[in-house]
């Protein structure tokens, strides 16, 4: 009786350590949106090194700022100062998406007035790849207890290696006192 109990305990101990061996089952990747960052940058008219200004010629003005001769329908060489001032004080709001791809999404909203950026709003939602690796134990131990109509009580266990299982049961007849051993093979479908 001592030998059988020791063998069963050794079997359980081996099953425990073999069960810790795992095999890689599969990987799954998915894109996950990160925390959205929002902000506003108000323009400072004294930007220093970041501000670059270039003087251009008046001849490079767009045609909408030149006076048009309504009789002959041609542009004269005089500048329409009223249109330049109206364009200068006009407040423009730009809103556009810079990119929306696997790196994330960046939306921009700008306010431009007096030929300068007044404010710059942004919304950035980063996207990162989340990789999940599923691992499945190579050896799965199990414990079993049985009783049958011949008055045998069984205690045992075994292990599965992938889909194939080996089993051992120690059987005891509670009426006659007979003892027996049972070995088995199992297959999971």
mmCIF file of C-alpha atoms in Angstrom:
data_model
loop_
_atom_site.group_PDB
_atom_site.id
_atom_site.type_symbol
_atom_site.label_atom_id
_atom_site.label_comp_id
_atom_site.label_asym_id
_atom_site.label_seq_id
_atom_site.Cartn_x
_atom_site.Cartn_y
_atom_site.Cartn_z
ATOM 1 C CA UNK A 1 0.000 0.000 0.000
ATOM 2 C CA UNK A 2 2.856 2.400 0.785
ATOM 3 C CA UNK A 3 4.413 1.784 -2.633
ATOM 4 C CA UNK A 4 1.193 2.639 -4.441
ATOM 5 C CA UNK A 5 0.711 5.862 -2.474
ATOM 6 C CA UNK A 6 4.321 6.881 -3.102
ATOM 7 C CA UNK A 7 3.942 6.111 -6.832
ATOM 8 C CA UNK A 8 0.755 8.184 -7.014
ATOM 9 C CA UNK A 9 2.435 11.102 -5.215
ATOM 10 C CA UNK A 10 5.459 10.874 -7.530
ATOM 11 C CA UNK A 11 3.086 10.827 -10.486
ATOM 12 C CA UNK A 12 1.318 13.956 -9.251
ATOM 13 C CA UNK A 13 4.643 15.711 -8.639
ATOM 14 C CA UNK A 14 5.889 14.850 -12.139
ATOM 15 C CA UNK A 15 2.572 15.946 -13.605
ATOM 16 C CA UNK A 16 2.824 19.270 -11.792
ATOM 17 C CA UNK A 17 6.289 20.022 -13.154
ATOM 18 C CA UNK A 18 5.495 18.799 -16.675
ATOM 19 C CA UNK A 19 2.362 20.939 -16.701
ATOM 20 C CA UNK A 20 4.478 24.050 -16.337
ATOM 21 C CA UNK A 21 5.973 23.420 -19.786
ATOM 22 C CA UNK A 22 3.978 25.440 -22.315
ATOM 23 C CA UNK A 23 3.815 25.676 -26.073
ATOM 24 C CA UNK A 24 3.008 28.751 -28.090
ATOM 25 C CA UNK A 25 -0.496 28.420 -29.446
ATOM 26 C CA UNK A 26 -0.927 31.568 -31.573
ATOM 27 C CA UNK A 27 -0.368 35.321 -31.727
ATOM 28 C CA UNK A 28 -2.971 37.997 -32.261
ATOM 29 C CA UNK A 29 -2.285 41.615 -33.104
ATOM 30 C CA UNK A 30 -4.750 44.454 -33.037
ATOM 31 C CA UNK A 31 -4.583 48.226 -33.256
ATOM 32 C CA UNK A 32 -5.613 49.971 -30.064
ATOM 33 C CA UNK A 33 -6.306 53.692 -29.794
ATOM 34 C CA UNK A 34 -4.387 55.409 -27.032
ATOM 35 C CA UNK A 35 -5.437 58.329 -24.869
ATOM 36 C CA UNK A 36 -6.454 61.381 -26.897
ATOM 37 C CA UNK A 37 -4.335 64.470 -26.314
ATOM 38 C CA UNK A 38 -5.902 67.879 -26.932
ATOM 39 C CA UNK A 39 -4.335 71.274 -26.677
ATOM 40 C CA UNK A 40 -4.256 74.859 -27.840
ATOM 41 C CA UNK A 41 -1.223 76.944 -28.668
ATOM 42 C CA UNK A 42 -1.773 80.687 -28.765
ATOM 43 C CA UNK A 43 0.592 82.491 -31.084
ATOM 44 C CA UNK A 44 3.042 84.997 -29.663
ATOM 45 C CA UNK A 45 3.893 87.796 -32.067
ATOM 46 C CA UNK A 46 7.479 87.737 -30.830
ATOM 47 C CA UNK A 47 8.359 84.188 -31.837
ATOM 48 C CA UNK A 48 12.060 84.924 -32.172
ATOM 49 C CA UNK A 49 14.016 82.306 -34.135
ATOM 50 C CA UNK A 50 10.875 80.343 -35.024
ATOM 51 C CA UNK A 51 9.432 83.304 -36.968
ATOM 52 C CA UNK A 52 10.820 83.811 -40.456
ATOM 53 C CA UNK A 53 9.534 86.675 -42.533
ATOM 54 C CA UNK A 54 10.383 87.508 -46.142
ATOM 55 C CA UNK A 55 9.764 90.767 -47.925
ATOM 56 C CA UNK A 56 8.222 90.346 -51.362
ATOM 57 C CA UNK A 57 7.375 92.644 -54.234
ATOM 58 C CA UNK A 58 4.022 94.309 -54.656
ATOM 59 C CA UNK A 59 3.854 92.788 -58.125
ATOM 60 C CA UNK A 60 3.401 89.374 -56.489
ATOM 61 C CA UNK A 61 0.036 90.362 -55.036
ATOM 62 C CA UNK A 62 -2.827 88.135 -56.235
ATOM 63 C CA UNK A 63 -5.063 89.651 -58.888
ATOM 64 C CA UNK A 64 -7.932 90.129 -56.427
ATOM 65 C CA UNK A 65 -6.007 93.010 -54.821
ATOM 66 C CA UNK A 66 -5.594 94.990 -58.059
ATOM 67 C CA UNK A 67 -8.185 97.436 -59.335
ATOM 68 C CA UNK A 68 -10.086 96.247 -62.371
ATOM 69 C CA UNK A 69 -11.085 98.638 -65.167
ATOM 70 C CA UNK A 70 -14.789 97.883 -65.447
ATOM 71 C CA UNK A 71 -15.095 99.418 -68.903
ATOM 72 C CA UNK A 72 -12.321 97.486 -70.641
ATOM 73 C CA UNK A 73 -12.258 94.614 -68.075
ATOM 74 C CA UNK A 74 -8.508 94.592 -67.546
ATOM 75 C CA UNK A 75 -6.334 94.996 -64.439
ATOM 76 C CA UNK A 76 -4.814 98.398 -63.911
ATOM 77 C CA UNK A 77 -1.568 99.047 -62.076
ATOM 78 C CA UNK A 78 -3.135 100.544 -58.991
ATOM 79 C CA UNK A 79 -3.600 98.486 -55.815
ATOM 80 C CA UNK A 80 -7.017 98.209 -54.183
ATOM 81 C CA UNK A 81 -6.059 99.154 -50.606
ATOM 82 C CA UNK A 82 -9.572 98.522 -49.312
ATOM 83 C CA UNK A 83 -9.430 94.871 -50.385
ATOM 84 C CA UNK A 84 -6.007 94.445 -48.775
ATOM 85 C CA UNK A 85 -7.247 95.877 -45.468
ATOM 86 C CA UNK A 86 -10.418 93.762 -45.609
ATOM 87 C CA UNK A 87 -8.312 90.645 -46.212
ATOM 88 C CA UNK A 88 -5.871 91.668 -43.454
ATOM 89 C CA UNK A 89 -8.566 91.948 -40.757
ATOM 90 C CA UNK A 90 -10.529 88.906 -41.960
ATOM 91 C CA UNK A 91 -10.486 86.095 -39.395
ATOM 92 C CA UNK A 92 -10.053 82.648 -40.987
ATOM 93 C CA UNK A 93 -10.579 79.316 -39.242
ATOM 94 C CA UNK A 94 -8.989 76.263 -40.807
ATOM 95 C CA UNK A 95 -9.915 72.777 -39.679
ATOM 96 C CA UNK A 96 -8.410 69.682 -41.288
ATOM 97 C CA UNK A 97 -7.121 66.185 -40.654
ATOM 98 C CA UNK A 98 -3.338 65.887 -41.066
ATOM 99 C CA UNK A 99 -3.260 62.084 -40.987
ATOM 100 C CA UNK A 100 -5.379 59.120 -39.940
ATOM 101 C CA UNK A 101 -3.331 55.938 -40.313
ATOM 102 C CA UNK A 102 -1.641 53.194 -38.279
ATOM 103 C CA UNK A 103 0.331 55.849 -36.351
ATOM 104 C CA UNK A 104 -2.806 57.576 -35.092
ATOM 105 C CA UNK A 105 -5.065 60.487 -35.968
ATOM 106 C CA UNK A 106 -4.114 64.171 -35.915
ATOM 107 C CA UNK A 107 -6.743 66.899 -36.380
ATOM 108 C CA UNK A 108 -5.768 70.566 -36.606
ATOM 109 C CA UNK A 109 -7.812 73.736 -36.179
ATOM 110 C CA UNK A 110 -6.125 77.091 -36.808
ATOM 111 C CA UNK A 111 -7.304 80.664 -36.527
ATOM 112 C CA UNK A 112 -5.477 83.135 -38.796
ATOM 113 C CA UNK A 113 -5.970 86.896 -38.637
ATOM 114 C CA UNK A 114 -3.755 89.929 -39.361
ATOM 115 C CA UNK A 115 -1.508 87.677 -41.452
ATOM 116 C CA UNK A 116 -0.584 85.724 -38.319
ATOM 117 C CA UNK A 117 -1.672 82.487 -36.655
ATOM 118 C CA UNK A 118 -3.789 83.465 -33.658
ATOM 119 C CA UNK A 119 -4.376 79.982 -32.247
ATOM 120 C CA UNK A 120 -3.508 76.421 -33.107
ATOM 121 C CA UNK A 121 -5.736 73.655 -31.699
ATOM 122 C CA UNK A 122 -4.792 70.026 -32.092
ATOM 123 C CA UNK A 123 -6.279 66.650 -31.217
ATOM 124 C CA UNK A 124 -3.992 63.647 -31.424
ATOM 125 C CA UNK A 125 -5.060 60.059 -30.795
ATOM 126 C CA UNK A 126 -2.084 57.690 -30.988
ATOM 127 C CA UNK A 127 -2.534 54.100 -32.076
ATOM 128 C CA UNK A 128 -0.302 51.295 -30.893
ATOM 129 C CA UNK A 129 -0.161 47.627 -31.759
ATOM 130 C CA UNK A 130 -1.241 45.298 -28.988
ATOM 131 C CA UNK A 131 0.238 41.849 -29.441
ATOM 132 C CA UNK A 132 -1.260 38.980 -27.461
ATOM 133 C CA UNK A 133 0.431 35.590 -27.343
ATOM 134 C CA UNK A 134 -1.699 32.720 -26.180
ATOM 135 C CA UNK A 135 0.140 29.857 -24.531
ATOM 136 C CA UNK A 136 -1.291 26.448 -23.917
ATOM 137 C CA UNK A 137 0.246 23.999 -21.460
ATOM 138 C CA UNK A 138 2.004 21.114 -23.202
ATOM 139 C CA UNK A 139 1.057 18.652 -20.461
ATOM 140 C CA UNK A 140 -2.264 18.970 -18.630
ATOM 141 C CA UNK A 141 -2.547 16.854 -15.449
ATOM 142 C CA UNK A 142 -5.862 15.836 -13.968
ATOM 143 C CA UNK A 143 -7.201 14.047 -10.906
ATOM 144 C CA UNK A 144 -9.990 11.459 -10.943
ATOM 145 C CA UNK A 145 -12.174 9.653 -8.420
ATOM 146 C CA UNK A 146 -14.491 6.800 -9.413
ATOM 147 C CA UNK A 147 -17.075 4.450 -8.009
ATOM 148 C CA UNK A 148 -18.743 1.595 -9.886
ATOM 149 C CA UNK A 149 -21.509 -0.988 -9.360
ATOM 150 C CA UNK A 150 -19.002 -3.693 -8.394
ATOM 151 C CA UNK A 151 -18.314 -1.667 -5.222
ATOM 152 C CA UNK A 152 -14.900 -0.508 -6.361
ATOM 153 C CA UNK A 153 -13.731 2.906 -5.317
ATOM 154 C CA UNK A 154 -10.955 4.390 -7.443
ATOM 155 C CA UNK A 155 -8.563 7.242 -6.936
ATOM 156 C CA UNK A 156 -6.117 8.272 -9.595
ATOM 157 C CA UNK A 157 -5.091 10.735 -12.173
ATOM 158 C CA UNK A 158 -3.142 11.237 -15.312
ATOM 159 C CA UNK A 159 -2.106 13.783 -17.859
ATOM 160 C CA UNK A 160 -2.804 14.857 -21.396
ATOM 161 C CA UNK A 161 -0.032 15.624 -23.869
ATOM 162 C CA UNK A 162 -1.886 17.729 -26.412
ATOM 163 C CA UNK A 163 -4.887 15.456 -27.174
ATOM 164 C CA UNK A 164 -3.529 12.093 -25.963
ATOM 165 C CA UNK A 165 -4.014 11.213 -22.281
ATOM 166 C CA UNK A 166 -2.567 8.556 -19.988
ATOM 167 C CA UNK A 167 -4.438 7.533 -16.841
ATOM 168 C CA UNK A 168 -3.777 5.540 -13.687
ATOM 169 C CA UNK A 169 -6.368 4.536 -11.050
ATOM 170 C CA UNK A 170 -5.885 2.724 -7.789
ATOM 171 C CA UNK A 171 -9.015 0.607 -7.188
ATOM 172 C CA UNK A 172 -10.292 -0.707 -3.864
ATOM 173 C CA UNK A 173 -13.338 -2.933 -3.277
ATOM 174 C CA UNK A 174 -14.953 -1.698 -0.079
ATOM 175 C CA UNK A 175 -16.774 -5.045 0.564
ATOM 176 C CA UNK A 176 -14.141 -7.728 -0.192
ATOM 177 C CA UNK A 177 -11.072 -5.568 0.392
ATOM 178 C CA UNK A 178 -9.590 -6.438 -3.030
ATOM 179 C CA UNK A 179 -7.169 -3.968 -4.504
ATOM 180 C CA UNK A 180 -6.366 -3.406 -8.179
ATOM 181 C CA UNK A 181 -4.620 -1.031 -10.550
ATOM 182 C CA UNK A 182 -6.108 0.392 -13.707
ATOM 183 C CA UNK A 183 -4.242 2.002 -16.587
ATOM 184 C CA UNK A 184 -5.933 3.772 -19.439
ATOM 185 C CA UNK A 185 -5.400 5.799 -22.569
ATOM 186 C CA UNK A 186 -7.679 8.693 -23.509
ATOM 187 C CA UNK A 187 -7.974 10.828 -26.623
ATOM 188 C CA UNK A 188 -9.659 14.244 -26.861
ATOM 189 C CA UNK A 189 -11.585 15.049 -30.023
#
